[in-house]
JSON list of C-alpha atoms in Angstrom, two decimals:
[
{"chain": "D", "resi": 1, "resn": "MET", "atom": "CA", "xyz": [30.41, 2.47, 13.68]},
{"chain": "D", "resi": 2, "resn": "LEU", "atom": "CA", "xyz": [27.04, 4.23, 13.61]},
{"chain": "D", "resi": 3, "resn": "ASN", "atom": "CA", "xyz": [26.90, 4.15, 17.54]},
{"chain": "D", "resi": 4, "resn": "GLU", "atom": "CA", "xyz": [30.25, 6.14, 17.60]},
{"chain": "D", "resi": 5, "resn": "ILE", "atom": "CA", "xyz": [28.62, 8.87, 15.14]},
{"chain": "D", "resi": 6, "resn": "TYR", "atom": "CA", "xyz": [25.60, 9.19, 17.51]},
{"chain": "D", "resi": 7, "resn": "THR", "atom": "CA", "xyz": [27.74, 9.28, 20.55]},
{"chain": "D", "resi": 8, "resn": "LYS", "atom": "CA", "xyz": [29.80, 12.04, 18.95]},
{"chain": "D", "resi": 9, "resn": "GLN", "atom": "CA", "xyz": [26.86, 13.99, 17.84]},
{"chain": "D", "resi": 10, "resn": "LYS", "atom": "CA", "xyz": [25.32, 13.79, 21.37]},
{"chain": "D", "resi": 11, "resn": "GLN", "atom": "CA", "xyz": [28.43, 14.82, 22.96]},
{"chain": "D", "resi": 12, "resn": "GLN", "atom": "CA", "xyz": [29.03, 17.77, 20.69]},
{"chain": "D", "resi": 13, "resn": "SER", "atom": "CA", "xyz": [25.40, 18.77, 21.01]},
{"chain": "D", "resi": 14, "resn": "ASP", "atom": "CA", "xyz": [25.72, 18.76, 24.78]},
{"chain": "D", "resi": 15, "resn": "LYS", "atom": "CA", "xyz": [28.61, 21.10, 24.59]},
{"chain": "D", "resi": 16, "resn": "SER", "atom": "CA", "xyz": [26.72, 23.59, 22.41]},
{"chain": "D", "resi": 17, "resn": "LEU", "atom": "CA", "xyz": [23.98, 23.53, 25.15]},
{"chain": "D", "resi": 18, "resn": "GLU", "atom": "CA", "xyz": [26.43, 24.12, 27.84]},
{"chain": "D", "resi": 19, "resn": "ALA", "atom": "CA", "xyz": [27.98, 27.04, 25.77]},
{"chain": "D", "resi": 20, "resn": "LEU", "atom": "CA", "xyz": [24.61, 28.53, 25.46]},
{"chain": "D", "resi": 21, "resn": "LYS", "atom": "CA", "xyz": [23.89, 28.29, 29.20]},
{"chain": "D", "resi": 22, "resn": "LYS", "atom": "CA", "xyz": [27.28, 29.89, 29.92]},
{"chain": "D", "resi": 23, "resn": "ASP", "atom": "CA", "xyz": [26.41, 32.78, 27.14]},
{"chain": "D", "resi": 24, "resn": "PHE", "atom": "CA", "xyz": [22.97, 33.30, 29.08]},
{"chain": "D", "resi": 25, "resn": "THR", "atom": "CA", "xyz": [24.94, 34.03, 32.45]},
{"chain": "D", "resi": 26, "resn": "THR", "atom": "CA", "xyz": [26.42, 37.26, 30.81]},
{"chain": "D", "resi": 27, "resn": "ILE", "atom": "CA", "xyz": [23.05, 38.57, 30.22]},
{"chain": "D", "resi": 28, "resn": "ARG", "atom": "CA", "xyz": [21.80, 40.94, 32.82]},
{"chain": "D", "resi": 29, "resn": "THR", "atom": "CA", "xyz": [18.32, 40.06, 34.28]},
{"chain": "D", "resi": 30, "resn": "GLY", "atom": "CA", "xyz": [16.49, 41.90, 36.99]},
{"chain": "D", "resi": 31, "resn": "LYS", "atom": "CA", "xyz": [18.95, 40.75, 39.68]},
{"chain": "D", "resi": 32, "resn": "VAL", "atom": "CA", "xyz": [22.66, 41.38, 39.32]},
{"chain": "D", "resi": 33, "resn": "ASN", "atom": "CA", "xyz": [24.72, 38.32, 38.34]},
{"chain": "D", "resi": 34, "resn": "ILE", "atom": "CA", "xyz": [28.49, 38.47, 39.04]},
{"chain": "D", "resi": 35, "resn": "ASN", "atom": "CA", "xyz": [28.96, 36.45, 35.79]},
{"chain": "D", "resi": 36, "resn": "ILE", "atom": "CA", "xyz": [28.29, 39.59, 33.93]},
{"chain": "D", "resi": 37, "resn": "LEU", "atom": "CA", "xyz": [32.02, 40.36, 34.72]},
{"chain": "D", "resi": 38, "resn": "ASP", "atom": "CA", "xyz": [33.51, 37.10, 33.23]},
{"chain": "D", "resi": 39, "resn": "HIS", "atom": "CA", "xyz": [34.72, 38.43, 30.01]},
{"chain": "D", "resi": 40, "resn": "ILE", "atom": "CA", "xyz": [36.53, 41.33, 31.85]},
{"chain": "D", "resi": 41, "resn": "HIS", "atom": "CA", "xyz": [40.39, 40.95, 32.01]},
{"chain": "D", "resi": 42, "resn": "VAL", "atom": "CA", "xyz": [42.67, 43.15, 34.04]},
{"chain": "D", "resi": 43, "resn": "ASP", "atom": "CA", "xyz": [46.25, 44.14, 33.30]},
{"chain": "D", "resi": 44, "resn": "TYR", "atom": "CA", "xyz": [48.10, 42.21, 36.00]},
{"chain": "D", "resi": 45, "resn": "TYR", "atom": "CA", "xyz": [51.91, 42.64, 36.11]},
{"chain": "D", "resi": 46, "resn": "GLY", "atom": "CA", "xyz": [51.72, 42.74, 32.31]},
{"chain": "D", "resi": 47, "resn": "SER", "atom": "CA", "xyz": [49.40, 39.97, 31.34]},
{"chain": "D", "resi": 48, "resn": "ALA", "atom": "CA", "xyz": [45.57, 40.11, 30.93]},
{"chain": "D", "resi": 49, "resn": "THR", "atom": "CA", "xyz": [44.04, 38.15, 33.94]},
{"chain": "D", "resi": 50, "resn": "PRO", "atom": "CA", "xyz": [40.44, 37.23, 34.42]},
{"chain": "D", "resi": 51, "resn": "LEU", "atom": "CA", "xyz": [38.99, 39.83, 36.97]},
{"chain": "D", "resi": 52, "resn": "ASN", "atom": "CA", "xyz": [37.86, 36.97, 39.24]},
{"chain": "D", "resi": 53, "resn": "GLN", "atom": "CA", "xyz": [41.55, 35.84, 39.72]},
{"chain": "D", "resi": 54, "resn": "VAL", "atom": "CA", "xyz": [42.79, 39.17, 41.01]},
{"chain": "D", "resi": 55, "resn": "ALA", "atom": "CA", "xyz": [39.78, 40.23, 43.16]},
{"chain": "D", "resi": 56, "resn": "THR", "atom": "CA", "xyz": [36.79, 38.92, 45.38]},
{"chain": "D", "resi": 57, "resn": "VAL", "atom": "CA", "xyz": [33.83, 39.52, 43.46]},
{"chain": "D", "resi": 58, "resn": "LEU", "atom": "CA", "xyz": [30.51, 39.53, 45.37]},
{"chain": "D", "resi": 59, "resn": "ALA", "atom": "CA", "xyz": [26.88, 40.42, 44.66]},
{"chain": "D", "resi": 60, "resn": "THR", "atom": "CA", "xyz": [26.04, 42.35, 48.04]},
{"chain": "D", "resi": 61, "resn": "ASP", "atom": "CA", "xyz": [22.35, 42.78, 46.93]},
{"chain": "D", "resi": 62, "resn": "ALA", "atom": "CA", "xyz": [20.00, 42.72, 43.98]},
{"chain": "D", "resi": 63, "resn": "SER", "atom": "CA", "xyz": [21.72, 45.65, 42.35]},
{"chain": "D", "resi": 64, "resn": "THR", "atom": "CA", "xyz": [25.07, 45.97, 43.72]},
{"chain": "D", "resi": 65, "resn": "ILE", "atom": "CA", "xyz": [28.42, 44.18, 42.95]},
{"chain": "D", "resi": 66, "resn": "SER", "atom": "CA", "xyz": [31.48, 44.72, 45.05]},
{"chain": "D", "resi": 67, "resn": "ILE", "atom": "CA", "xyz": [34.91, 43.86, 43.89]},
{"chain": "D", "resi": 68, "resn": "THR", "atom": "CA", "xyz": [37.53, 43.76, 46.28]},
{"chain": "D", "resi": 69, "resn": "PRO", "atom": "CA", "xyz": [41.13, 43.59, 45.03]},
{"chain": "D", "resi": 70, "resn": "TRP", "atom": "CA", "xyz": [43.72, 41.25, 46.71]},
{"chain": "D", "resi": 71, "resn": "GLU", "atom": "CA", "xyz": [46.33, 43.99, 46.20]},
{"chain": "D", "resi": 72, "resn": "LYS", "atom": "CA", "xyz": [45.25, 47.57, 46.80]},
{"chain": "D", "resi": 73, "resn": "SER", "atom": "CA", "xyz": [47.37, 48.49, 43.66]},
{"chain": "D", "resi": 74, "resn": "MET", "atom": "CA", "xyz": [44.91, 46.91, 41.40]},
{"chain": "D", "resi": 75, "resn": "LEU", "atom": "CA", "xyz": [42.00, 49.29, 42.10]},
{"chain": "D", "resi": 76, "resn": "LYS", "atom": "CA", "xyz": [42.79, 51.61, 39.22]},
{"chain": "D", "resi": 77, "resn": "ALA", "atom": "CA", "xyz": [43.43, 48.75, 36.90]},
{"chain": "D", "resi": 78, "resn": "ILE", "atom": "CA", "xyz": [40.13, 47.14, 37.87]},
{"chain": "D", "resi": 79, "resn": "GLU", "atom": "CA", "xyz": [38.22, 50.42, 37.52]},
{"chain": "D", "resi": 80, "resn": "SER", "atom": "CA", "xyz": [39.58, 51.34, 34.07]},
{"chain": "D", "resi": 81, "resn": "ALA", "atom": "CA", "xyz": [39.05, 47.68, 32.84]},
{"chain": "D", "resi": 82, "resn": "ILE", "atom": "CA", "xyz": [35.36, 47.76, 33.89]},
{"chain": "D", "resi": 83, "resn": "ALA", "atom": "CA", "xyz": [34.95, 51.26, 32.33]},
{"chain": "D", "resi": 84, "resn": "ALA", "atom": "CA", "xyz": [36.35, 49.94, 29.16]},
{"chain": "D", "resi": 85, "resn": "ALA", "atom": "CA", "xyz": [34.18, 47.01, 29.06]},
{"chain": "D", "resi": 86, "resn": "ASN", "atom": "CA", "xyz": [31.07, 49.02, 28.82]},
{"chain": "D", "resi": 87, "resn": "ILE", "atom": "CA", "xyz": [28.59, 46.90, 30.86]},
{"chain": "D", "resi": 88, "resn": "GLY", "atom": "CA", "xyz": [26.24, 49.66, 31.42]},
{"chain": "D", "resi": 89, "resn": "VAL", "atom": "CA", "xyz": [27.44, 51.19, 34.76]},
{"chain": "D", "resi": 90, "resn": "ASN", "atom": "CA", "xyz": [30.28, 53.20, 36.06]},
{"chain": "D", "resi": 91, "resn": "PRO", "atom": "CA", "xyz": [32.77, 51.80, 38.61]},
{"chain": "D", "resi": 92, "resn": "ASN", "atom": "CA", "xyz": [32.88, 53.58, 42.07]},
{"chain": "D", "resi": 93, "resn": "ASN", "atom": "CA", "xyz": [36.15, 53.44, 43.82]},
{"chain": "D", "resi": 94, "resn": "ASP", "atom": "CA", "xyz": [36.04, 53.91, 47.59]},
{"chain": "D", "resi": 95, "resn": "GLY", "atom": "CA", "xyz": [39.72, 53.38, 48.26]},
{"chain": "D", "resi": 96, "resn": "GLU", "atom": "CA", "xyz": [39.05, 49.80, 49.42]},
{"chain": "D", "resi": 97, "resn": "SER", "atom": "CA", "xyz": [36.91, 48.23, 46.70]},
{"chain": "D", "resi": 98, "resn": "VAL", "atom": "CA", "xyz": [35.14, 49.06, 43.59]},
{"chain": "D", "resi": 99, "resn": "LYS", "atom": "CA", "xyz": [31.29, 49.03, 43.53]},
{"chain": "D", "resi": 100, "resn": "LEU", "atom": "CA", "xyz": [29.01, 48.75, 40.64]},
{"chain": "D", "resi": 101, "resn": "PHE", "atom": "CA", "xyz": [25.40, 50.17, 41.29]},
{"chain": "D", "resi": 102, "resn": "PHE", "atom": "CA", "xyz": [23.26, 48.67, 38.66]},
{"chain": "D", "resi": 103, "resn": "PRO", "atom": "CA", "xyz": [19.80, 50.81, 38.02]},
{"chain": "D", "resi": 104, "resn": "PRO", "atom": "CA", "xyz": [16.61, 48.92, 37.84]},
{"chain": "D", "resi": 105, "resn": "MET", "atom": "CA", "xyz": [16.35, 47.85, 34.04]},
{"chain": "D", "resi": 106, "resn": "THR", "atom": "CA", "xyz": [13.99, 49.44, 31.76]},
{"chain": "D", "resi": 107, "resn": "ARG", "atom": "CA", "xyz": [11.46, 47.60, 29.43]},
{"chain": "D", "resi": 108, "resn": "GLU", "atom": "CA", "xyz": [13.69, 48.40, 26.51]},
{"chain": "D", "resi": 109, "resn": "GLN", "atom": "CA", "xyz": [16.75, 46.98, 28.24]},
{"chain": "D", "resi": 110, "resn": "ARG", "atom": "CA", "xyz": [14.87, 43.95, 29.01]},
{"chain": "D", "resi": 111, "resn": "GLU", "atom": "CA", "xyz": [13.47, 43.46, 25.60]},
{"chain": "D", "resi": 112, "resn": "GLU", "atom": "CA", "xyz": [17.00, 44.08, 24.01]},
{"chain": "D", "resi": 113, "resn": "ASN", "atom": "CA", "xyz": [18.30, 41.43, 26.52]},
{"chain": "D", "resi": 114, "resn": "ALA", "atom": "CA", "xyz": [15.61, 39.05, 25.27]},
{"chain": "D", "resi": 115, "resn": "LYS", "atom": "CA", "xyz": [16.64, 39.61, 21.70]},
{"chain": "D", "resi": 116, "resn": "ASN", "atom": "CA", "xyz": [20.19, 39.01, 22.62]},
{"chain": "D", "resi": 117, "resn": "ALA", "atom": "CA", "xyz": [19.03, 35.65, 24.21]},
{"chain": "D", "resi": 118, "resn": "LYS", "atom": "CA", "xyz": [17.22, 34.72, 21.04]},
{"chain": "D", "resi": 119, "resn": "ALA", "atom": "CA", "xyz": [20.43, 35.43, 18.93]},
{"chain": "D", "resi": 120, "resn": "MET", "atom": "CA", "xyz": [22.61, 33.24, 21.33]},
{"chain": "D", "resi": 121, "resn": "GLY", "atom": "CA", "xyz": [19.81, 30.61, 20.87]},
{"chain": "D", "resi": 122, "resn": "GLU", "atom": "CA", "xyz": [20.04, 30.83, 17.04]},
{"chain": "D", "resi": 123, "resn": "LYS", "atom": "CA", "xyz": [23.83, 30.61, 17.26]},
{"chain": "D", "resi": 124, "resn": "ALA", "atom": "CA", "xyz": [23.39, 27.58, 19.47]},
{"chain": "D", "resi": 125, "resn": "LYS", "atom": "CA", "xyz": [21.17, 26.05, 16.65]},
{"chain": "D", "resi": 126, "resn": "VAL", "atom": "CA", "xyz": [23.37, 26.71, 13.81]},
{"chain": "D", "resi": 127, "resn": "ALA", "atom": "CA", "xyz": [26.19, 24.89, 15.85]},
{"chain": "D", "resi": 128, "resn": "ILE", "atom": "CA", "xyz": [23.90, 21.89, 16.32]},
{"chain": "D", "resi": 129, "resn": "ARG", "atom": "CA", "xyz": [23.00, 21.91, 12.59]},
{"chain": "D", "resi": 130, "resn": "ASN", "atom": "CA", "xyz": [26.61, 21.89, 11.84]},
{"chain": "D", "resi": 131, "resn": "ILE", "atom": "CA", "xyz": [27.06, 18.92, 13.97]},
{"chain": "D", "resi": 132, "resn": "ARG", "atom": "CA", "xyz": [24.16, 17.24, 12.18]},
{"chain": "D", "resi": 133, "resn": "LYS", "atom": "CA", "xyz": [25.88, 18.04, 8.85]},
{"chain": "D", "resi": 134, "resn": "ASP", "atom": "CA", "xyz": [29.06, 16.08, 10.05]},
{"chain": "D", "resi": 135, "resn": "ALA", "atom": "CA", "xyz": [27.33, 13.40, 11.46]},
{"chain": "D", "resi": 136, "resn": "ASN", "atom": "CA", "xyz": [25.45, 12.76, 7.95]},
{"chain": "D", "resi": 137, "resn": "ASP", "atom": "CA", "xyz": [28.63, 13.12, 6.17]},
{"chain": "D", "resi": 138, "resn": "ALA", "atom": "CA", "xyz": [30.15, 10.41, 8.45]},
{"chain": "D", "resi": 139, "resn": "VAL", "atom": "CA", "xyz": [27.16, 8.09, 7.55]},
{"chain": "D", "resi": 140, "resn": "LYS", "atom": "CA", "xyz": [27.43, 9.05, 3.86]},
{"chain": "D", "resi": 141, "resn": "LYS", "atom": "CA", "xyz": [31.32, 8.01, 4.00]},
{"chain": "D", "resi": 142, "resn": "LEU", "atom": "CA", "xyz": [30.31, 4.70, 5.59]},
{"chain": "D", "resi": 143, "resn": "GLU", "atom": "CA", "xyz": [27.58, 4.04, 2.96]},
{"chain": "D", "resi": 144, "resn": "LYS", "atom": "CA", "xyz": [29.92, 4.98, 0.14]},
{"chain": "D", "resi": 145, "resn": "ASP", "atom": "CA", "xyz": [32.73, 2.62, 1.51]},
{"chain": "D", "resi": 146, "resn": "LYS", "atom": "CA", "xyz": [30.20, 0.02, 1.49]},
{"chain": "D", "resi": 147, "resn": "ALA", "atom": "CA", "xyz": [30.50, -0.50, 5.36]},
{"chain": "D", "resi": 148, "resn": "ILE", "atom": "CA", "xyz": [26.74, -0.16, 5.86]},
{"chain": "D", "resi": 149, "resn": "SER", "atom": "CA", "xyz": [23.84, -0.80, 3.56]},
{"chain": "D", "resi": 150, "resn": "GLU", "atom": "CA", "xyz": [21.51, 1.69, 2.01]},
{"chain": "D", "resi": 151, "resn": "ASP", "atom": "CA", "xyz": [18.67, 0.80, 4.43]},
{"chain": "D", "resi": 152, "resn": "GLU", "atom": "CA", "xyz": [21.01, 1.17, 7.46]},
{"chain": "D", "resi": 153, "resn": "ALA", "atom": "CA", "xyz": [22.27, 4.61, 6.12]},
{"chain": "D", "resi": 154, "resn": "LYS", "atom": "CA", "xyz": [18.48, 5.80, 5.87]},
{"chain": "D", "resi": 155, "resn": "LYS", "atom": "CA", "xyz": [18.00, 4.84, 9.46]},
{"chain": "D", "resi": 156, "resn": "ALA", "atom": "CA", "xyz": [21.13, 6.43, 10.53]},
{"chain": "D", "resi": 157, "resn": "TYR", "atom": "CA", "xyz": [20.02, 9.73, 8.79]},
{"chain": "D", "resi": 158, "resn": "ASP", "atom": "CA", "xyz": [16.68, 9.50, 10.56]},
{"chain": "D", "resi": 159, "resn": "GLU", "atom": "CA", "xyz": [18.41, 8.93, 14.04]},
{"chain": "D", "resi": 160, "resn": "VAL", "atom": "CA", "xyz": [20.78, 11.73, 13.41]},
{"chain": "D", "resi": 161, "resn": "GLN", "atom": "CA", "xyz": [17.74, 14.10, 12.51]},
{"chain": "D", "resi": 162, "resn": "LYS", "atom": "CA", "xyz": [15.90, 12.89, 15.31]},
{"chain": "D", "resi": 163, "resn": "GLN", "atom": "CA", "xyz": [18.89, 13.82, 17.66]},
{"chain": "D", "resi": 164, "resn": "THR", "atom": "CA", "xyz": [19.03, 17.23, 15.90]},
{"chain": "D", "resi": 165, "resn": "ASP", "atom": "CA", "xyz": [15.38, 17.78, 16.55]},
{"chain": "D", "resi": 166, "resn": "ASN", "atom": "CA", "xyz": [15.61, 16.90, 20.19]},
{"chain": "D", "resi": 167, "resn": "TYR", "atom": "CA", "xyz": [18.63, 19.30, 20.81]},
{"chain": "D", "resi": 168, "resn": "THR", "atom": "CA", "xyz": [16.97, 22.17, 18.74]},
{"chain": "D", "resi": 169, "resn": "ALA", "atom": "CA", "xyz": [13.79, 21.79, 21.12]},
{"chain": "D", "resi": 170, "resn": "LYS", "atom": "CA", "xyz": [16.10, 21.92, 24.14]},
{"chain": "D", "resi": 171, "resn": "VAL", "atom": "CA", "xyz": [17.67, 25.24, 22.73]},
{"chain": "D", "resi": 172, "resn": "ASP", "atom": "CA", "xyz": [14.20, 26.43, 22.13]},
{"chain": "D", "resi": 173, "resn": "GLU", "atom": "CA", "xyz": [13.08, 25.84, 25.56]},
{"chain": "D", "resi": 174, "resn": "LEU", "atom": "CA", "xyz": [16.25, 27.39, 27.24]},
{"chain": "D", "resi": 175, "resn": "VAL", "atom": "CA", "xyz": [15.55, 30.33, 25.09]},
{"chain": "D", "resi": 176, "resn": "LYS", "atom": "CA", "xyz": [11.81, 30.54, 26.02]},
{"chain": "D", "resi": 177, "resn": "ASN", "atom": "CA", "xyz": [12.81, 30.17, 29.91]},
{"chain": "D", "resi": 178, "resn": "LYS", "atom": "CA", "xyz": [15.38, 33.09, 29.78]},
{"chain": "D", "resi": 179, "resn": "GLU", "atom": "CA", "xyz": [13.09, 35.24, 27.85]},
{"chain": "D", "resi": 180, "resn": "VAL", "atom": "CA", "xyz": [10.45, 34.80, 30.52]},
{"chain": "D", "resi": 181, "resn": "GLU", "atom": "CA", "xyz": [13.17, 35.48, 33.12]},
{"chain": "D", "resi": 182, "resn": "LEU", "atom": "CA", "xyz": [14.30, 38.63, 31.39]},
{"chain": "D", "resi": 183, "resn": "LEU", "atom": "CA", "xyz": [10.79, 40.08, 30.64]},
{"chain": "D", "resi": 184, "resn": "LYS", "atom": "CA", "xyz": [9.51, 39.39, 34.23]},
{"chain": "D", "resi": 185, "resn": "VAL", "atom": "CA", "xyz": [9.73, 42.48, 36.36]}
]
C-alpha cells in the first residue's frame, strides 16, 4: 500500500520535472530555438492548428527561423498568428516562406528570461509540494483506517518528505543550469 503511494508520488513528480523542461524550451536563449513557436496556432480551414503541423519550421542559423508552409495560401495566416503571439520579432514574408530574424538579446532581456525561468521553477516546486500533500493525505487515511501502524505512518511521512526534497533539489538544479545558459553571452 505504501509502495503504491511512493510510486504514484514519484511518477507525478517526474511529470512535473518534464513539464518544467518543456516550459524551459519556450524561453529564448542566445541561440534561437524553434520551440519558441510551440504555443502558436494558425487558423487552418477554420480550426486552430499548431504551426508545426501546417509548415516546416527550421532554425537556419543562430538568429533566424524559417517557416515554410505546405500550402502557399497559409503564408498570411502564419504571418498574422506570429505577429499576434508577440514573441519579440516581426515576421518577414518573402512570398515563399516567413522568416523571423531575432536580434541579439540585451542584458535586460536575458535577466528577464532568467526571472521567468525562476518563476517556472517555483511553479514546479508548488506542484511537487501539492503531490507531497496528496501522498501525506493517503498515508493519513491508511493510518486512520488502521491499515498501518503509527510507526509505519511516521516512516511513510519521512519517505514522502525525502522524495519531495529530492525532486525540489532537481528543480533547483534545472533552474540554476537554465539561468547560467540564459545569462551566458
